[in-house]
Amino acid sequence: MSIEGKLAARVGPILADGTPIRDLIDLDKREVSFRVMYDPEIYRLELERIFAREWLPLGHESEIPEPGDFITRNMGEDPVIVSRSRDGEIAISLNVCAHRGMRICRADFGNAETFKCPYHGWVYDGGSGRLRGAPFEQEMYGQDWDKSQFGLPQARVATRLGVIFGSFGANTPPLDEYLGEMGWYLDRFFGTEKPEFKAAGAPYRFRVASNWKLGAEQAMGDAYHVKTLHESARQLGFSPGDDARSLGLDAVKVAVPEGYLVGLDRSFSAEYNKELTDGGAIERYGDPADWSHVIAGLYPTALLTGVAVPVEGGRTHQVLFGAFDPCGPGAMQLNYLSVLASDAPEAVRAQAAKMDGLIMGVINTDDSEVYPDAQRAAGGAVGQKQTLKYNAVAEPFTPEGWPGPGTVYAGFTRDDTQWMFWLRWLESMTTEG
Ligand code: FES
Ligand SMILES: [Fe+2]
């Protein structure tokens, strides 16, 4: 049975006005109700059924190399502390005091053996989240206080190629199984061999007044908007031309069966890189490990961009991780972490700095103009009855010699991988337990 057929048979939760979640997505017309962008009831369901279940990429191991190192991140709206314990293991603790709910650690990163809550002073172990003690412990709680009852909830932790993932889902499959064939592409971006990748600094973050899905669905392969919205980047010389291939509209996109998506393209600054690396001609639709530009969306919220900085020995030297943290139905925080190969040549580092400037300064600025306008429209009495359209359908086409798994769409980009995002969303939202 097709994915659409399976989903059509599901009932799923019914919203307060009697609308089943399933009815918000028209599987035949490939349209999505604008209501998914602003309805607080849908948002609450997303926090439970997506953000408290799925594996979410939170950072890079090189951000916390030493015992006691920590970073603070979010899983949905739940703040967490990602820390390295004395024995070198990574732990993810809910950053919410068991006493009265204060955020325990308010620093973005640092090194600490313990965390002391700023409100009444309860103290937690940095690695395990166990409660160690409290001020006036005897006077407050007596001799027999069982501190083991008040530790911080722990998320599951897994890493793949240095990327730290967390999940609060007890029944979510192990990470490698969860990633499925997407794992093949992740291995390809980073390479499974040394050298190691290292975070170039703290993540770049900013907040936008729009639902997280306006960012996430674009990250799943919307190359179509590049020609119009990002025209300024082309004018600045970051694209070798104005044709579909140079702009990344003629590319390869891949959807993998698990529903984790990768929109891959190569393009954009291929010429630029050729100059940089003095490389030869790059074969059309070659091996993704050789591409000069990769964009991959990883359900639910991650955007991985191997930005135009590869190719010495056919290997990516920089990856930019993006993630869209939900902050209520009408806001999100965008996070971008730049990760560089430890042996990246100086020219590549300089290029990486430049491309980060492009992504942060030009491309994200363009995108962040669109999201809030679409968000406002979704709240209008008439606007909310409109739909998002994914009607441009491509037939899968696998170029000869393509080395990777998944359903491959080579050629002019259409809506297919983005539509897969909505199928996967509907699957999460209609899954009980
Ligand atoms: S809220 Fe943390 S000690 Fe009271
Ligand atoms: Fe964009």
Tab-separated table of C-alpha atoms and ligand atoms in Angstrom:
chain	number	residue	atom	x	y	z
A	1	MET	CA	0.000	0.000	0.000
A	2	SER	CA	1.263	3.509	-0.751
A	3	ILE	CA	2.090	5.834	2.145
A	4	GLU	CA	-0.908	7.961	1.159
A	5	GLY	CA	-3.172	4.892	1.270
A	6	LYS	CA	-1.917	3.933	4.728
A	7	LEU	CA	-2.428	7.449	6.060
A	8	ALA	CA	-5.913	7.787	4.550
A	9	ALA	CA	-6.983	4.815	6.674
A	10	ARG	CA	-5.933	6.477	9.920
A	11	VAL	CA	-8.370	8.406	12.088
A	12	GLY	CA	-5.951	10.225	14.393
A	13	PRO	CA	-6.870	12.861	16.938
A	14	ILE	CA	-10.046	14.926	16.497
A	15	LEU	CA	-9.708	18.657	17.154
A	16	ALA	CA	-12.128	20.539	19.438
A	17	ASP	CA	-14.336	21.672	16.531
A	18	GLY	CA	-14.708	18.082	15.298
A	19	THR	CA	-12.079	18.244	12.523
A	20	PRO	CA	-9.880	15.137	12.337
A	21	ILE	CA	-6.188	16.009	11.939
A	22	ARG	CA	-6.207	13.808	8.853
A	23	ASP	CA	-8.613	16.194	7.097
A	24	LEU	CA	-6.068	19.033	7.260
A	25	ILE	CA	-4.078	17.362	4.508
A	26	ASP	CA	-5.733	16.615	1.188
A	27	LEU	CA	-3.834	13.545	0.021
A	28	ASP	CA	-5.344	13.564	-3.475
A	29	LYS	CA	-4.810	17.223	-4.284
A	30	ARG	CA	-1.538	17.434	-2.333
A	31	GLU	CA	-2.647	20.466	-0.338
A	32	VAL	CA	-2.208	21.364	3.334
A	33	SER	CA	-4.599	23.532	5.336
A	34	PHE	CA	-3.077	26.797	6.563
A	35	ARG	CA	-4.629	25.943	9.943
A	36	VAL	CA	-1.620	23.736	10.787
A	37	MET	CA	0.447	26.915	11.136
A	38	TYR	CA	-1.455	28.729	13.876
A	39	ASP	CA	-3.852	26.434	15.779
A	40	PRO	CA	-2.630	26.096	19.419
A	41	GLU	CA	-4.372	22.733	19.748
A	42	ILE	CA	-2.354	21.323	16.844
A	43	TYR	CA	0.778	22.836	18.328
A	44	ARG	CA	0.238	21.061	21.677
A	45	LEU	CA	-0.150	17.780	19.816
A	46	GLU	CA	3.083	18.439	17.921
A	47	LEU	CA	5.002	18.964	21.160
A	48	GLU	CA	3.800	15.588	22.421
A	49	ARG	CA	3.789	13.541	19.234
A	50	ILE	CA	6.825	14.980	17.445
A	51	PHE	CA	9.167	16.849	19.777
A	52	ALA	CA	8.851	14.498	22.763
A	53	ARG	CA	9.312	11.429	20.556
A	54	GLU	CA	11.577	11.932	17.545
A	55	TRP	CA	15.378	11.954	17.567
A	56	LEU	CA	16.423	15.608	17.466
A	57	PRO	CA	19.965	16.721	16.543
A	58	LEU	CA	21.186	18.959	19.372
A	59	GLY	CA	24.826	19.684	18.732
A	60	HIS	CA	28.226	18.314	17.919
A	61	GLU	CA	30.464	16.226	20.172
A	62	SER	CA	33.321	18.677	19.662
A	63	GLU	CA	31.294	21.322	21.521
A	64	ILE	CA	31.757	19.331	24.740
A	65	PRO	CA	35.147	17.575	24.427
A	66	GLU	CA	36.178	17.558	28.133
A	67	PRO	CA	34.544	16.035	31.231
A	68	GLY	CA	32.208	18.637	32.730
A	69	ASP	CA	31.682	20.480	29.429
A	70	PHE	CA	28.074	21.321	28.700
A	71	ILE	CA	25.847	23.147	26.226
A	72	THR	CA	22.203	24.093	26.682
A	73	ARG	CA	19.695	23.435	23.898
A	74	ASN	CA	15.975	22.864	23.388
A	75	MET	CA	13.974	19.795	22.509
A	76	GLY	CA	10.722	21.300	21.345
A	77	GLU	CA	9.955	23.730	24.162
A	78	ASP	CA	11.788	21.623	26.738
A	79	PRO	CA	15.144	23.166	27.691
A	80	VAL	CA	17.909	20.595	28.153
A	81	ILE	CA	21.508	20.433	29.337
A	82	VAL	CA	23.766	18.320	27.120
A	83	SER	CA	26.829	17.451	29.179
A	84	ARG	CA	29.869	15.206	29.244
A	85	SER	CA	30.270	13.283	32.448
A	86	ARG	CA	33.484	12.335	34.228
A	87	ASP	CA	33.549	8.970	32.467
A	88	GLY	CA	33.235	10.618	29.054
A	89	GLU	CA	29.604	9.697	28.415
A	90	ILE	CA	27.149	12.246	27.075
A	91	ALA	CA	23.994	12.864	29.113
A	92	ILE	CA	20.926	14.958	28.323
A	93	SER	CA	19.042	16.272	31.368
A	94	LEU	CA	15.842	18.270	31.396
A	95	ASN	CA	16.878	21.775	32.415
A	96	VAL	CA	13.916	22.218	34.757
A	97	CYS	CA	14.352	22.156	38.530
A	98	ALA	CA	12.469	19.310	40.197
A	99	HIS	CA	11.634	21.650	43.091
A	100	ARG	CA	9.539	24.418	41.496
A	101	GLY	CA	10.420	24.429	37.815
A	102	MET	CA	13.139	27.102	37.528
A	103	ARG	CA	15.560	26.752	34.610
A	104	ILE	CA	18.607	25.439	36.434
A	105	CYS	CA	21.384	26.325	33.998
A	106	ARG	CA	21.068	29.639	32.207
A	107	ALA	CA	24.458	29.677	30.489
A	108	ASP	CA	24.721	28.709	26.803
A	109	PHE	CA	27.849	26.622	27.415
A	110	GLY	CA	30.593	26.072	29.968
A	111	ASN	CA	32.198	23.514	32.245
A	112	ALA	CA	30.651	22.530	35.557
A	113	GLU	CA	30.640	19.510	37.822
A	114	THR	CA	27.314	20.476	39.354
A	115	PHE	CA	24.416	22.778	38.579
A	116	LYS	CA	22.866	24.890	41.322
A	117	CYS	CA	19.342	26.156	40.795
A	118	PRO	CA	19.276	29.955	41.076
A	119	TYR	CA	15.901	29.947	42.887
A	120	HIS	CA	16.220	27.971	46.171
A	121	GLY	CA	19.604	26.389	45.535
A	122	TRP	CA	18.982	22.686	44.920
A	123	VAL	CA	22.170	21.178	43.455
A	124	TYR	CA	22.290	18.559	40.700
A	125	ASP	CA	25.080	16.364	39.402
A	126	GLY	CA	26.233	17.632	35.995
A	127	GLY	CA	26.628	14.255	34.330
A	128	SER	CA	23.711	12.245	35.677
A	129	GLY	CA	21.213	14.924	36.717
A	130	ARG	CA	20.927	13.283	40.167
A	131	LEU	CA	19.975	15.583	43.023
A	132	ARG	CA	23.033	15.995	45.229
A	133	GLY	CA	21.698	18.218	47.949
A	134	ALA	CA	19.929	21.405	48.944
A	135	PRO	CA	20.536	24.337	51.311
A	136	PHE	CA	19.329	23.681	54.871
A	137	GLU	CA	18.572	20.170	53.800
A	138	GLN	CA	18.076	18.784	57.329
A	139	GLU	CA	15.961	21.699	58.432
A	140	MET	CA	13.762	21.534	55.343
A	141	TYR	CA	13.434	17.829	54.630
A	142	GLY	CA	14.739	15.976	57.679
A	143	GLN	CA	17.153	13.106	58.106
A	144	ASP	CA	15.634	10.571	55.746
A	145	TRP	CA	15.102	12.648	52.653
A	146	ASP	CA	15.246	10.324	49.632
A	147	LYS	CA	17.031	12.489	47.071
A	148	SER	CA	16.901	9.764	44.444
A	149	GLN	CA	13.263	10.741	43.842
A	150	PHE	CA	14.155	14.215	42.609
A	151	GLY	CA	16.676	13.773	39.802
A	152	LEU	CA	16.284	15.494	36.428
A	153	PRO	CA	14.508	13.476	33.699
A	154	GLN	CA	17.044	12.080	31.214
A	155	ALA	CA	16.621	11.901	27.449
A	156	ARG	CA	18.020	9.063	25.396
A	157	VAL	CA	21.333	9.937	23.736
A	158	ALA	CA	22.922	8.683	20.538
A	159	THR	CA	25.591	10.030	18.220
A	160	ARG	CA	26.315	9.537	14.578
A	161	LEU	CA	29.510	10.905	13.060
A	162	GLY	CA	29.897	13.346	15.903
A	163	VAL	CA	26.359	14.700	15.811
A	164	ILE	CA	24.570	14.419	19.167
A	165	PHE	CA	20.932	13.357	18.981
A	166	GLY	CA	18.431	13.242	21.854
A	167	SER	CA	14.974	11.745	22.212
A	168	PHE	CA	12.426	11.618	25.029
A	169	GLY	CA	10.544	8.854	23.195
A	170	ALA	CA	10.637	5.553	25.089
A	171	ASN	CA	9.385	3.622	22.051
A	172	THR	CA	11.332	5.464	19.359
A	173	PRO	CA	13.614	2.986	17.536
A	174	PRO	CA	17.394	3.226	18.064
A	175	LEU	CA	18.979	6.093	16.133
A	176	ASP	CA	20.610	4.074	13.360
A	177	GLU	CA	17.350	2.276	12.655
A	178	TYR	CA	15.427	5.556	12.884
A	179	LEU	CA	17.714	7.255	10.365
A	180	GLY	CA	17.456	4.280	8.030
A	181	GLU	CA	18.770	5.067	4.587
A	182	MET	CA	19.288	8.698	5.540
A	183	GLY	CA	22.297	7.371	7.449
A	184	TRP	CA	23.971	6.489	4.175
A	185	TYR	CA	23.786	10.125	3.099
A	186	LEU	CA	24.983	11.434	6.453
A	187	ASP	CA	28.003	9.140	6.220
A	188	ARG	CA	28.597	10.472	2.754
A	189	PHE	CA	28.538	14.127	3.825
A	190	PHE	CA	30.952	13.673	6.676
A	191	GLY	CA	32.975	10.745	5.476
A	192	THR	CA	33.417	7.867	7.877
A	193	GLU	CA	37.184	8.273	7.987
A	194	LYS	CA	39.312	10.707	9.928
A	195	PRO	CA	39.845	13.666	10.091
A	196	GLU	CA	37.310	14.743	12.597
A	197	PHE	CA	34.898	17.591	12.301
A	198	LYS	CA	34.931	20.331	14.904
A	199	ALA	CA	32.431	23.040	15.740
A	200	ALA	CA	33.774	26.396	14.569
A	201	GLY	CA	32.155	28.188	17.532
A	202	ALA	CA	28.810	28.558	19.277
A	203	PRO	CA	25.660	28.315	17.145
A	204	TYR	CA	24.314	31.389	15.450
A	205	ARG	CA	20.709	31.901	16.597
A	206	PHE	CA	17.820	34.145	15.816
A	207	ARG	CA	14.090	34.234	16.337
A	208	VAL	CA	11.440	34.627	13.667
A	209	ALA	CA	7.713	35.249	14.119
A	210	SER	CA	6.479	32.181	12.321
A	211	ASN	CA	5.523	28.585	12.894
A	212	TRP	CA	8.478	26.155	12.840
A	213	LYS	CA	6.984	24.231	9.901
A	214	LEU	CA	7.348	27.184	7.542
A	215	GLY	CA	11.100	26.756	7.984
A	216	ALA	CA	11.125	22.973	8.155
A	217	GLU	CA	9.070	22.302	5.026
A	218	GLN	CA	11.281	24.662	3.023
A	219	ALA	CA	14.338	22.822	4.340
A	220	MET	CA	13.011	19.600	2.853
A	221	GLY	CA	13.904	20.582	-0.662
A	222	ASP	CA	12.298	23.826	-1.812
A	223	ALA	CA	14.798	24.846	-4.453
A	224	TYR	CA	12.034	26.545	-6.443
A	225	HIS	CA	12.182	29.776	-4.408
A	226	VAL	CA	15.896	30.328	-4.983
A	227	LYS	CA	15.425	31.934	-8.388
A	228	THR	CA	13.132	34.644	-7.055
A	229	LEU	CA	13.672	35.136	-3.340
A	230	HIS	CA	17.444	34.778	-3.329
A	231	GLU	CA	18.101	36.855	-6.425
A	232	SER	CA	20.251	39.195	-4.365
A	233	ALA	CA	22.699	36.343	-3.612
A	234	ARG	CA	23.042	35.717	-7.341
A	235	GLN	CA	23.642	39.394	-7.941
A	236	LEU	CA	26.375	39.307	-5.334
A	237	GLY	CA	28.098	36.654	-7.415
A	238	PHE	CA	27.446	33.561	-5.362
A	239	SER	CA	25.933	31.672	-8.247
A	240	PRO	CA	27.746	30.913	-11.462
A	241	GLY	CA	24.719	31.762	-13.592
A	242	ASP	CA	21.021	32.379	-13.882
A	243	ASP	CA	20.093	29.013	-15.354
A	244	ALA	CA	18.265	26.235	-13.511
A	245	ARG	CA	21.389	24.215	-12.891
A	246	SER	CA	23.455	27.090	-11.567
A	247	LEU	CA	20.629	28.085	-9.226
A	248	GLY	CA	20.153	24.573	-7.895
A	249	LEU	CA	16.767	24.001	-9.493
A	250	ASP	CA	18.185	21.292	-11.706
A	251	ALA	CA	19.549	18.955	-9.099
A	252	VAL	CA	19.137	15.605	-7.404
A	253	LYS	CA	16.635	15.192	-4.596
A	254	VAL	CA	16.185	12.004	-2.623
A	255	ALA	CA	13.358	10.824	-0.399
A	256	VAL	CA	14.139	7.760	1.690
A	257	PRO	CA	11.457	5.209	2.575
A	258	GLU	CA	11.451	5.926	6.306
A	259	GLY	CA	10.256	9.392	5.458
A	260	TYR	CA	13.455	11.088	6.474
A	261	LEU	CA	14.276	13.345	3.684
A	262	VAL	CA	17.235	14.607	1.918
A	263	GLY	CA	16.979	17.298	-0.666
A	264	LEU	CA	20.313	17.220	-2.306
A	265	ASP	CA	21.590	19.521	-4.887
A	266	ARG	CA	24.877	20.487	-6.276
A	267	SER	CA	25.197	23.746	-8.045
A	268	PHE	CA	25.216	27.252	-6.853
A	269	SER	CA	28.873	27.812	-6.394
A	270	ALA	CA	30.380	24.901	-8.234
A	271	GLU	CA	32.398	27.233	-10.407
A	272	TYR	CA	33.514	29.135	-7.403
A	273	ASN	CA	34.775	25.944	-5.846
A	274	LYS	CA	36.427	24.805	-8.968
A	275	GLU	CA	38.485	27.962	-8.813
A	276	LEU	CA	39.152	27.439	-5.166
A	277	THR	CA	40.289	23.874	-5.400
A	278	ASP	CA	41.649	23.957	-8.895
A	279	GLY	CA	39.643	20.810	-9.415
A	280	GLY	CA	38.648	19.332	-12.740
A	281	ALA	CA	35.183	19.275	-14.217
A	282	ILE	CA	32.627	17.749	-11.915
A	283	GLU	CA	30.550	15.058	-13.531
A	284	ARG	CA	26.880	15.855	-13.787
A	285	TYR	CA	24.971	14.245	-10.902
A	286	GLY	CA	28.054	12.474	-9.630
A	287	ASP	CA	28.606	10.916	-6.248
A	288	PRO	CA	27.199	13.135	-3.463
A	289	ALA	CA	30.526	12.913	-1.652
A	290	ASP	CA	31.963	15.056	-4.436
A	291	TRP	CA	29.264	17.652	-4.581
A	292	SER	CA	30.044	21.243	-4.006
A	293	HIS	CA	26.733	22.049	-2.403
A	294	VAL	CA	24.419	19.824	-0.414
A	295	ILE	CA	21.204	20.663	1.351
A	296	ALA	CA	19.581	17.954	3.394
A	297	GLY	CA	16.440	18.181	5.445
A	298	LEU	CA	16.193	15.703	8.277
A	299	TYR	CA	12.736	15.239	9.716
A	300	PRO	CA	11.406	16.872	11.801
A	301	THR	CA	13.392	20.080	12.059
A	302	ALA	CA	16.940	19.797	10.866
A	303	LEU	CA	18.615	21.349	7.896
A	304	LEU	CA	22.105	20.196	7.052
A	305	THR	CA	23.945	22.261	4.550
A	306	GLY	CA	27.289	21.171	3.218
A	307	VAL	CA	28.092	24.577	1.924
A	308	ALA	CA	30.173	24.726	-1.148
A	309	VAL	CA	33.399	23.884	0.552
A	310	PRO	CA	34.526	20.446	-0.446
A	311	VAL	CA	36.329	18.812	-2.861
A	312	GLU	CA	39.926	18.239	-1.942
A	313	GLY	CA	40.074	14.498	-2.282
A	314	GLY	CA	36.333	14.458	-2.892
A	315	ARG	CA	35.421	15.299	0.647
A	316	THR	CA	33.248	17.868	2.379
A	317	HIS	CA	35.193	20.242	4.612
A	318	GLN	CA	32.354	22.145	6.179
A	319	VAL	CA	28.829	21.337	7.249
A	320	LEU	CA	26.362	23.851	8.554
A	321	PHE	CA	23.648	22.458	10.818
A	322	GLY	CA	20.391	24.275	11.056
A	323	ALA	CA	17.445	23.464	13.290
A	324	PHE	CA	14.117	25.128	13.836
A	325	ASP	CA	13.051	25.178	17.505
A	326	PRO	CA	9.335	25.788	18.030
A	327	CYS	CA	8.482	28.681	20.374
A	328	GLY	CA	4.689	28.585	20.414
A	329	PRO	CA	2.538	28.233	17.284
A	330	GLY	CA	3.639	31.617	15.928
A	331	ALA	CA	7.397	31.726	16.567
A	332	MET	CA	10.559	29.723	16.079
A	333	GLN	CA	14.223	30.006	16.860
A	334	LEU	CA	16.645	29.195	14.048
A	335	ASN	CA	19.969	27.710	15.138
A	336	TYR	CA	22.979	27.276	12.881
A	337	LEU	CA	26.156	25.504	13.919
A	338	SER	CA	29.157	25.515	11.627
A	339	VAL	CA	31.304	22.380	11.728
A	340	LEU	CA	34.676	22.231	9.971
A	341	ALA	CA	37.020	19.354	9.194
A	342	SER	CA	40.006	19.680	11.511
A	343	ASP	CA	42.402	19.589	8.547
A	344	ALA	CA	40.430	22.035	6.393
A	345	PRO	CA	42.929	24.153	4.457
A	346	GLU	CA	43.105	27.870	5.146
A	347	ALA	CA	41.412	28.697	1.854
A	348	VAL	CA	38.510	26.492	2.825
A	349	ARG	CA	38.229	28.127	6.249
A	350	ALA	CA	38.152	31.541	4.640
A	351	GLN	CA	35.560	30.313	2.185
A	352	ALA	CA	33.544	28.816	5.026
A	353	ALA	CA	33.534	32.134	6.847
A	354	LYS	CA	32.379	33.831	3.682
A	355	MET	CA	29.649	31.309	3.025
A	356	ASP	CA	28.408	31.553	6.616
A	357	GLY	CA	28.103	35.248	5.955
A	358	LEU	CA	26.125	34.461	2.860
A	359	ILE	CA	23.808	32.053	4.639
A	360	MET	CA	23.336	34.192	7.742
A	361	GLY	CA	23.502	37.610	6.200
A	362	VAL	CA	21.777	37.210	2.885
A	363	ILE	CA	19.938	33.931	2.485
A	364	ASN	CA	18.397	33.714	5.936
A	365	THR	CA	17.456	37.350	5.785
A	366	ASP	CA	15.503	36.678	2.601
A	367	ASP	CA	13.779	33.601	4.038
A	368	SER	CA	12.980	35.361	7.293
A	369	GLU	CA	11.020	37.974	5.368
A	370	VAL	CA	8.746	35.298	3.956
A	371	TYR	CA	7.989	33.212	7.051
A	372	PRO	CA	6.297	35.937	9.184
A	373	ASP	CA	4.175	37.194	6.280
A	374	ALA	CA	2.905	33.685	5.569
A	375	GLN	CA	2.330	33.228	9.309
A	376	ARG	CA	0.213	36.382	9.555
A	377	ALA	CA	-1.840	35.293	6.565
A	378	ALA	CA	-2.498	31.921	8.215
A	379	GLY	CA	-4.284	33.687	11.080
A	380	GLY	CA	-6.699	35.701	8.914
A	381	ALA	CA	-10.398	34.743	8.801
A	382	VAL	CA	-10.183	34.102	5.070
A	383	GLY	CA	-6.469	33.351	4.945
A	384	GLN	CA	-6.824	30.416	7.337
A	385	LYS	CA	-9.137	28.693	4.884
A	386	GLN	CA	-6.405	28.711	2.223
A	387	THR	CA	-4.018	25.864	1.540
A	388	LEU	CA	-0.325	25.293	0.880
A	389	LYS	CA	0.103	23.620	-2.513
A	390	TYR	CA	2.468	20.807	-3.430
A	391	ASN	CA	0.949	19.974	-6.797
A	392	ALA	CA	4.116	19.852	-8.897
A	393	VAL	CA	4.769	16.122	-9.135
A	394	ALA	CA	7.943	14.587	-10.542
A	395	GLU	CA	8.443	11.009	-11.606
A	396	PRO	CA	11.388	9.407	-9.837
A	397	PHE	CA	14.463	9.312	-12.023
A	398	THR	CA	17.706	7.694	-10.943
A	399	PRO	CA	20.779	8.757	-12.903
A	400	GLU	CA	22.963	5.957	-14.147
A	401	GLY	CA	25.458	4.825	-11.582
A	402	TRP	CA	23.765	6.636	-8.686
A	403	PRO	CA	25.393	5.132	-5.608
A	404	GLY	CA	22.830	5.876	-2.893
A	405	PRO	CA	19.504	4.467	-1.649
A	406	GLY	CA	16.081	6.100	-1.575
A	407	THR	CA	13.692	7.405	-4.199
A	408	VAL	CA	15.770	9.611	-6.441
A	409	TYR	CA	14.486	12.576	-8.398
A	410	ALA	CA	17.154	13.904	-10.707
A	411	GLY	CA	16.380	16.796	-12.983
A	412	PHE	CA	14.219	19.844	-12.517
A	413	THR	CA	13.177	20.102	-8.890
A	414	ARG	CA	9.505	19.766	-8.001
A	415	ASP	CA	7.544	19.429	-4.749
A	416	ASP	CA	8.077	15.756	-3.995
A	417	THR	CA	10.452	15.763	-1.046
A	418	GLN	CA	8.528	18.590	0.605
A	419	TRP	CA	5.318	16.667	0.165
A	420	MET	CA	7.055	13.766	1.926
A	421	PHE	CA	7.565	16.090	4.895
A	422	TRP	CA	3.797	16.460	5.234
A	423	LEU	CA	3.191	12.722	4.902
A	424	ARG	CA	5.722	12.120	7.646
A	425	TRP	CA	4.127	14.881	9.760
A	426	LEU	CA	0.707	13.295	9.343
A	427	GLU	CA	2.137	9.935	10.285
A	428	SER	CA	3.635	11.357	13.518
A	429	MET	CA	0.453	13.225	14.395
A	430	THR	CA	-1.813	10.201	13.890
A	431	THR	CA	0.406	7.722	15.749
A	432	GLU	CA	-0.868	6.872	19.231
A	433	GLY	CA	1.272	5.907	22.205
B	1	FES	S1	12.990	25.956	41.916
B	1	FES	FE1	14.960	25.144	41.953
B	1	FES	S2	15.489	25.113	44.014
B	1	FES	FE2	13.475	25.848	44.019
B	2	FE	FE	15.874	30.132	1.080
